[in-house]
Every structure is written in C-alpha cells, then in structure tokens.
Tab-separated table of C-alpha atoms in Angstrom:
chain	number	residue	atom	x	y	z
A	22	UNK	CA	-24.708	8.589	4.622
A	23	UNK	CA	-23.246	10.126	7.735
A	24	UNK	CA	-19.435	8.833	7.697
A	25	UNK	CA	-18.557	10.996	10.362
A	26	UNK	CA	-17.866	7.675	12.531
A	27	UNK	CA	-15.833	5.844	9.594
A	28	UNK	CA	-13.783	9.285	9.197
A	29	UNK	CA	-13.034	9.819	12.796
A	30	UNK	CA	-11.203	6.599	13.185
A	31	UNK	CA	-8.723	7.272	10.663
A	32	UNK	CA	-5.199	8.919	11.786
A	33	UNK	CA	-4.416	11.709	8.878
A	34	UNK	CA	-0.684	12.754	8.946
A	35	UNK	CA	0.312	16.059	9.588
A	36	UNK	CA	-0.377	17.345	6.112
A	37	UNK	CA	-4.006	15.715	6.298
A	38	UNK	CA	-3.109	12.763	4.540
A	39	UNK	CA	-3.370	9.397	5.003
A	40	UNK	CA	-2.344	6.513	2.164
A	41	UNK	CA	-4.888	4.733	0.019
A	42	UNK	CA	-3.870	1.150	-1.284
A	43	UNK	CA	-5.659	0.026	-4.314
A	44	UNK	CA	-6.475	-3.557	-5.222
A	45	UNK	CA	-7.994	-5.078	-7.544
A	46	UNK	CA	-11.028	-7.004	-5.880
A	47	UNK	CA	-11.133	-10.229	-7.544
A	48	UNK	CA	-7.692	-10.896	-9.017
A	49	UNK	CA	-5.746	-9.514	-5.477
A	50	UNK	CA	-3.442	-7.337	-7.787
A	51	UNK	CA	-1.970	-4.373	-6.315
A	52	UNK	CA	-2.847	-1.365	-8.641
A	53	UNK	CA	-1.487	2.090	-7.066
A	54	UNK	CA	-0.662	3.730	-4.031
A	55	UNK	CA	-2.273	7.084	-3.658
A	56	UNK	CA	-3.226	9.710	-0.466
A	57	UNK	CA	-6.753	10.818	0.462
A	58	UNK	CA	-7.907	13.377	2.559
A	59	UNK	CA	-10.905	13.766	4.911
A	60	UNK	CA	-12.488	15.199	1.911
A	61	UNK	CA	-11.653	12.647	-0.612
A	62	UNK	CA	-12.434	9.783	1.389
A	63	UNK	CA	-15.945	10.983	2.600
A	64	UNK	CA	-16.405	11.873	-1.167
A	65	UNK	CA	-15.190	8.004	-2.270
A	66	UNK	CA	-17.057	6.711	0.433
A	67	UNK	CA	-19.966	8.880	-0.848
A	68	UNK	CA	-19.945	8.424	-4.424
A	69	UNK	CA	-18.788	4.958	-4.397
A	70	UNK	CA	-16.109	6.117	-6.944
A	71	UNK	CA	-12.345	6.669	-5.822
A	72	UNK	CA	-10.919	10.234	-5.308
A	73	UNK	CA	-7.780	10.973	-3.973
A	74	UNK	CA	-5.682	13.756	-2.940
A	75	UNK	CA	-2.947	15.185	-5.774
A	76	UNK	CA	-0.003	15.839	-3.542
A	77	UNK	CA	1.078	17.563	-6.646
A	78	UNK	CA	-1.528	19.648	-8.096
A	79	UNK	CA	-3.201	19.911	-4.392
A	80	UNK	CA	-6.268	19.052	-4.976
A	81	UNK	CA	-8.958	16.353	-5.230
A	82	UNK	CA	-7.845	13.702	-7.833
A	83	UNK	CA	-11.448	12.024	-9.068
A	84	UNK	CA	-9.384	8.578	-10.817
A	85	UNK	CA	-10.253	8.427	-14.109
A	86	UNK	CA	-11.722	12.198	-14.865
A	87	UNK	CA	-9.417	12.975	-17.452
A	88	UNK	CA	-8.372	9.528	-18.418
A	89	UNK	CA	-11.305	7.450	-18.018
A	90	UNK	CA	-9.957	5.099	-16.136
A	91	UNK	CA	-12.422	5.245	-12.926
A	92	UNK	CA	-12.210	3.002	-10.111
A	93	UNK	CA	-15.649	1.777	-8.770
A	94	UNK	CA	-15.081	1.186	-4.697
A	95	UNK	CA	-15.958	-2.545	-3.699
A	96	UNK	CA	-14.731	-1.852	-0.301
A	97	UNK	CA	-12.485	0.199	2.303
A	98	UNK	CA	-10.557	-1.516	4.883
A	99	UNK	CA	-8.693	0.631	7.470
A	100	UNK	CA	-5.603	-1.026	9.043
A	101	UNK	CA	-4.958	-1.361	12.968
A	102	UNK	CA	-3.380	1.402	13.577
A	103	UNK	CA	-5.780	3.818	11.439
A	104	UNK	CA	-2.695	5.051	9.387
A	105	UNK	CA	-3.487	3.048	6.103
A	106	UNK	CA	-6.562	2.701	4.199
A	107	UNK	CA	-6.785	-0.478	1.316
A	108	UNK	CA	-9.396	-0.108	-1.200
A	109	UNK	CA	-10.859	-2.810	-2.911
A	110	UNK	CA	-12.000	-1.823	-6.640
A	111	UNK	CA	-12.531	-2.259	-9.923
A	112	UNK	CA	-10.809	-0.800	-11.735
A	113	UNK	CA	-12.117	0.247	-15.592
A	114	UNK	CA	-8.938	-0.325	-17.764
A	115	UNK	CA	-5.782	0.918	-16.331
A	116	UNK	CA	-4.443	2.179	-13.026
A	117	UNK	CA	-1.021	3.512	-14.079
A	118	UNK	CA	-0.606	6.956	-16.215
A	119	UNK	CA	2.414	4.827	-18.663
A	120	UNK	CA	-0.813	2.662	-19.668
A	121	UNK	CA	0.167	-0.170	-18.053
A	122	UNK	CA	-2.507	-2.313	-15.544
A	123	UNK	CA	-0.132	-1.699	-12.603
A	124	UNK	CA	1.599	1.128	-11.109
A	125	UNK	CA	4.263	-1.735	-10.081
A	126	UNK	CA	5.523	-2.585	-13.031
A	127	UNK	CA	9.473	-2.768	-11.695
A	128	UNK	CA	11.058	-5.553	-10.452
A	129	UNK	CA	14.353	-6.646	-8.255
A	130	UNK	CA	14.948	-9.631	-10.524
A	131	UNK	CA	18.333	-9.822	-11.370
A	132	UNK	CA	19.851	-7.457	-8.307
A	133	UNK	CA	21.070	-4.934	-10.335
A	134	UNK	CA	18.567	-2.968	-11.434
A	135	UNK	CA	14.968	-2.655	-12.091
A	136	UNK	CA	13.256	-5.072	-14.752
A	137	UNK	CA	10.206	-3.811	-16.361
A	138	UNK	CA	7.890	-6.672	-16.098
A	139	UNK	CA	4.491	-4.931	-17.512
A	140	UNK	CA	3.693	-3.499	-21.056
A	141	UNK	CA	1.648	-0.428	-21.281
A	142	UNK	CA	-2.357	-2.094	-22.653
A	143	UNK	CA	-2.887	1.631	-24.218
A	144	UNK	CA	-0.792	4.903	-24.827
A	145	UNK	CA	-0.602	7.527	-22.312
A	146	UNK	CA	-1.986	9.456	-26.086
A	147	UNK	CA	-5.040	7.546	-26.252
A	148	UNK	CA	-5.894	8.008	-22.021
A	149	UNK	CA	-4.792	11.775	-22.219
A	150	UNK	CA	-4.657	13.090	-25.557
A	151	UNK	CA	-1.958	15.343	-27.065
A	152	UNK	CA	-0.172	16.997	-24.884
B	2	UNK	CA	25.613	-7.489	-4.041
B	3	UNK	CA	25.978	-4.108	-5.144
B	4	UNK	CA	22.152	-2.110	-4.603
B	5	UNK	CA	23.131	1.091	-5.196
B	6	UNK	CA	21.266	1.058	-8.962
B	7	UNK	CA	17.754	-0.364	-7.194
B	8	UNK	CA	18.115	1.660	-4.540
B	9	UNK	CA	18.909	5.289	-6.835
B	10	UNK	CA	15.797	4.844	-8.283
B	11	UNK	CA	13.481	5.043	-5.356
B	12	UNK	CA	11.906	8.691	-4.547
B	13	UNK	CA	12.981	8.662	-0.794
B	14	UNK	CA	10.630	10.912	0.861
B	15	UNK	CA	11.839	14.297	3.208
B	16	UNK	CA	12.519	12.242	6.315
B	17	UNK	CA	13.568	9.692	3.897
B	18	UNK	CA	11.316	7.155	3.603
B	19	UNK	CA	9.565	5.204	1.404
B	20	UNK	CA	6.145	3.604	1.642
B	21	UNK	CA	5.911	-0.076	1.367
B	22	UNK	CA	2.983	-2.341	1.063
B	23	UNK	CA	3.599	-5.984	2.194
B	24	UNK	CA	1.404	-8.408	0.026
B	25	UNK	CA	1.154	-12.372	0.593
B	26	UNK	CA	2.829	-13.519	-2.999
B	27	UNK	CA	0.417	-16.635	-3.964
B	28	UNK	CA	-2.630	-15.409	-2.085
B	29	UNK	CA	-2.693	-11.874	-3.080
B	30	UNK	CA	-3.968	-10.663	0.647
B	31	UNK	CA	-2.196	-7.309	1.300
B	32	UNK	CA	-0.973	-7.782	4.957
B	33	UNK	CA	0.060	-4.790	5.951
B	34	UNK	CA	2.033	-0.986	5.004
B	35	UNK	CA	4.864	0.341	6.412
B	36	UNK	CA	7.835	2.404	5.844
B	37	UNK	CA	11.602	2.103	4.762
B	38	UNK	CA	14.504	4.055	4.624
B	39	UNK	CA	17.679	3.254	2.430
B	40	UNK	CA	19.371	1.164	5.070
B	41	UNK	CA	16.216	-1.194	5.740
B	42	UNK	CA	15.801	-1.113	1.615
B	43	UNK	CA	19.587	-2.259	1.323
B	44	UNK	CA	18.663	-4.964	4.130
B	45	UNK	CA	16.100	-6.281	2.966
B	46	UNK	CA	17.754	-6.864	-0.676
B	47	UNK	CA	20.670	-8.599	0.761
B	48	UNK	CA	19.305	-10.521	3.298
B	49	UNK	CA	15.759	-11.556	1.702
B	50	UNK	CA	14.604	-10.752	4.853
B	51	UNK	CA	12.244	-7.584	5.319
B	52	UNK	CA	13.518	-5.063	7.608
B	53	UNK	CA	11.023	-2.077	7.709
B	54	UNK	CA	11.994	1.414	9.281
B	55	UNK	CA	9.818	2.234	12.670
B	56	UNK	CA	8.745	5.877	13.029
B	57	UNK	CA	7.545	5.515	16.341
B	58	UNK	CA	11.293	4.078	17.279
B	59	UNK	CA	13.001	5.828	15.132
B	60	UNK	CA	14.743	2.454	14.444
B	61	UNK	CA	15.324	-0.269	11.922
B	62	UNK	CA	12.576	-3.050	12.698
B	63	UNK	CA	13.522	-6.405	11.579
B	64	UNK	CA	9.641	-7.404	11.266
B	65	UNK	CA	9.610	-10.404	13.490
B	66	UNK	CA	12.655	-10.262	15.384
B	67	UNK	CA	10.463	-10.075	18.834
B	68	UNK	CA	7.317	-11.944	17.771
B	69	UNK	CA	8.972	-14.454	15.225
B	70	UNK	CA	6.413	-13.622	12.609
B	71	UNK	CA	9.576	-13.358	10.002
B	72	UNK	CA	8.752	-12.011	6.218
B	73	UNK	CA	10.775	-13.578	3.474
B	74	UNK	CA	11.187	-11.529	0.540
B	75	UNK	CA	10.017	-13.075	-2.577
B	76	UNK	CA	10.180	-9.986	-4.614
B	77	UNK	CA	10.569	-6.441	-4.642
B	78	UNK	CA	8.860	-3.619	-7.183
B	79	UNK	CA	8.969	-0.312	-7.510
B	80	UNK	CA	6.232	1.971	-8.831
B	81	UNK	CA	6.407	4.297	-11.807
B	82	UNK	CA	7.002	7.370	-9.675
B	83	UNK	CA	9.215	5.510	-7.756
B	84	UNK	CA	7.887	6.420	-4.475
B	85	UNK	CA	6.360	2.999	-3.433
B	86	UNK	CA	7.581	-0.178	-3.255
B	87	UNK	CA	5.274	-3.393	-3.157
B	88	UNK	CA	6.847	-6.452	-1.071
B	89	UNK	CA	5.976	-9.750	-2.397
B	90	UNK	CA	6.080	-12.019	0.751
B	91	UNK	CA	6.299	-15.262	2.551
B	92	UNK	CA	4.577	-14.059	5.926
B	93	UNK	CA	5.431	-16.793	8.660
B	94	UNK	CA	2.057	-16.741	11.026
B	95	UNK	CA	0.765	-13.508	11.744
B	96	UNK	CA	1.230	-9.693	10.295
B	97	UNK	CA	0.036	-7.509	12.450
B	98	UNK	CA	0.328	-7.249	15.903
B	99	UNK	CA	-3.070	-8.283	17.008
B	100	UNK	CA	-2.417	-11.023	16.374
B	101	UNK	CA	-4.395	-11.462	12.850
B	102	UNK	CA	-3.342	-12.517	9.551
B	103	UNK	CA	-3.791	-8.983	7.909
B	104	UNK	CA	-3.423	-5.291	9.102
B	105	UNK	CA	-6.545	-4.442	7.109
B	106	UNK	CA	-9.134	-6.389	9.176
B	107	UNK	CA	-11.924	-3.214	9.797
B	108	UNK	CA	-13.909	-2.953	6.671
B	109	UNK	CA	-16.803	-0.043	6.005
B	110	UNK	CA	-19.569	-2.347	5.317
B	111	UNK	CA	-22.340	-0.687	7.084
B	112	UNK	CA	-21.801	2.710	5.814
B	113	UNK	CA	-21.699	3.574	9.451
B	114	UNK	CA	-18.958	2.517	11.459
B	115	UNK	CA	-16.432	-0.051	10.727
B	116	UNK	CA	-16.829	-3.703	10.987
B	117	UNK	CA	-14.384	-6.412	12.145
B	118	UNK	CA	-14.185	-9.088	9.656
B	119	UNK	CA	-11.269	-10.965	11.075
B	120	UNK	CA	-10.023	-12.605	14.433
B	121	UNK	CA	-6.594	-12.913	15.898
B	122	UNK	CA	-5.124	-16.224	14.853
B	123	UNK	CA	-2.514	-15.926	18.233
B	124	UNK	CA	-2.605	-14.130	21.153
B	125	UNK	CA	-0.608	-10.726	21.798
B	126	UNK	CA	0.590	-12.469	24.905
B	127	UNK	CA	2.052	-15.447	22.339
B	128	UNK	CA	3.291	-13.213	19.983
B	129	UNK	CA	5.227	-10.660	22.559
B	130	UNK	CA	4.887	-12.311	26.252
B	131	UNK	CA	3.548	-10.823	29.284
B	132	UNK	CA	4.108	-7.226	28.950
C-alpha cells in the first residue's frame, strides 16, 4: 500500500509528532492518547496493528509487544486541520499500563480533587511480569 | 471553588499545555482535540464552560464565543500520566469550524487517500459571517 498520499496530509509538530486518539470502535470509549510518527503511522496503517512513538524511550511503541495488549486498527480519521489523528480499534484487553480499560480513569467529581472512577481488570504483574 | 488540587496534578507540557480531547458525553463521538493551559483549565472548572488555549493566537479561546457553538462541560478526567485530559461535553451545533459535527470527518478507507465521510451541518458564513 503506497500511503504516501494519507501521510502527506498530516501536519507533524516540530519534533515529528503528531497525537493519536484511541477509541474503542463499538462502545465510543476513549482509551489513550498517544504520538505517532511518519514511521509509526505508515507502519499502523501498514500492519493494521497500532504503533506509536515512545516520547520516552524514543522509539517505535508496537501496543501490546510486551504486554499483550494489541490494538487491531478499525480505522484512522485525520481531523481538519491535519494536527490530530483518532483511531478507531479494538482493543485486546486493556489500554492503560495500571490495568485498567481506560487511560482516563480520573474524574472532576467532587471539585476538589481527582476521583478514581476505574479499577485495574488485571495487575500491571500479570501484563509485565516482575519487575 | 478552590482548583488548585485538580489542576497540580496535570503534567503541563514545556509551553504549558495540556492536550485535551473533546468527546460528545451520551453519544461517544470524539468532536474534536485541542489544547489548554492552567488558566483555560481553571476556566473551564469554574465556569462549566470549555475555554481551550489557541496556539495560533496565543490566546484563551472561549470555544464558541464568535460562532455560538458553546461546549458545556459535563465532566472532566485526567489520564494516568496526567498529561491528557478528556472533556465530556454538551456540544451546542457544530465542533469544528467547517461547519461539521466532528473534527475527525477524513477517514483512510481506501488505503489511498483520505475520504470525506461527513458534510457541514452550517455554513462557515453562518457560523462566522462574511469574512
């Protein structure tokens, strides 16, 4: 597949970045907020299975290679100004390294402070091991 | 009310800004990503209305306050690195500012190019005047 034309039309920051919603396709949740770069999104568009960018370990982040936890891609969607990308997935088990479904698993409830409204479904032992 | 706990536990980035996603709270649709700093954060908690931060004004943007297409805060979360927040909303007409419901209206269906699977509900001449 030649996405030249699909890559072109996306704006990546200065660092090469751009930022990578991802939703669950059927239920609408929100899962995580990640970065991809020209390489990782011609590879997810590729593969058909998410990689992003690790801002921290810069490099390619294939979702789910050490956890398991892969995201299949349904479909990307690229916003109007070409800055944001939404990916709609399915995501095998969990998004969120705590083990919970979610990344966004905080809430403004009572004004004050952050309410944890999400269990983790499995320990970050069982998706990573000892550490 | 007093937002300095909420707002202590957000990862501000090094121009100070967070990303934040905007997502339609019964329908799920993710409408559209944009960017906060403190002040619009602090806003947006104690007005329930969403102010976002524009880079390309360098400006708090009270989304709607030209085109009326207001966003009512239903609820606010934060993600477990705390450097994204996801905005449950009550979008009033339109998102983005073609005019459609969503930001994310070009879709890679093709594997070529990218498609446009949605319209403009209102015109940009409705939604800003003659420019």
């Amino acid at each position: 597949m030649d996405a030249a034309p699909l890559l072109s039309a996306i704006r990546f920051d200065a660092s090469g970045l751009v930022a990578a919603i991802a939703q669950q396709h059927d239920t609408g949740e929100v899962l995580m907020l990640a970065w991809m770069n020209a390489d990782a999104a011609r590879e997810t568009l590729a593969t058909g299975r998410v990689c992003y960018f690790s801002r921290s370990r810069n490099a390619l982040w294939r979702k789910g290679e050490t956890s398991g936890q892969v995201q299949r891609l349904v479909e990307m969607r690229l916003d109007c100004d070409g800055d944001a990308l939404l990916l709609l997935v399915e995501q095998q088990g969990v998004a969120c390294h705590t083990g919970r479904r979610s990344c966004f698993y905080r809430a403004a409830r009572d004004g004050m402070d952050w309410t944890v409204i999400a269990q983790p479904l499995v320990s970050e032992h069982d998706l990573y091991g000892p550490r």
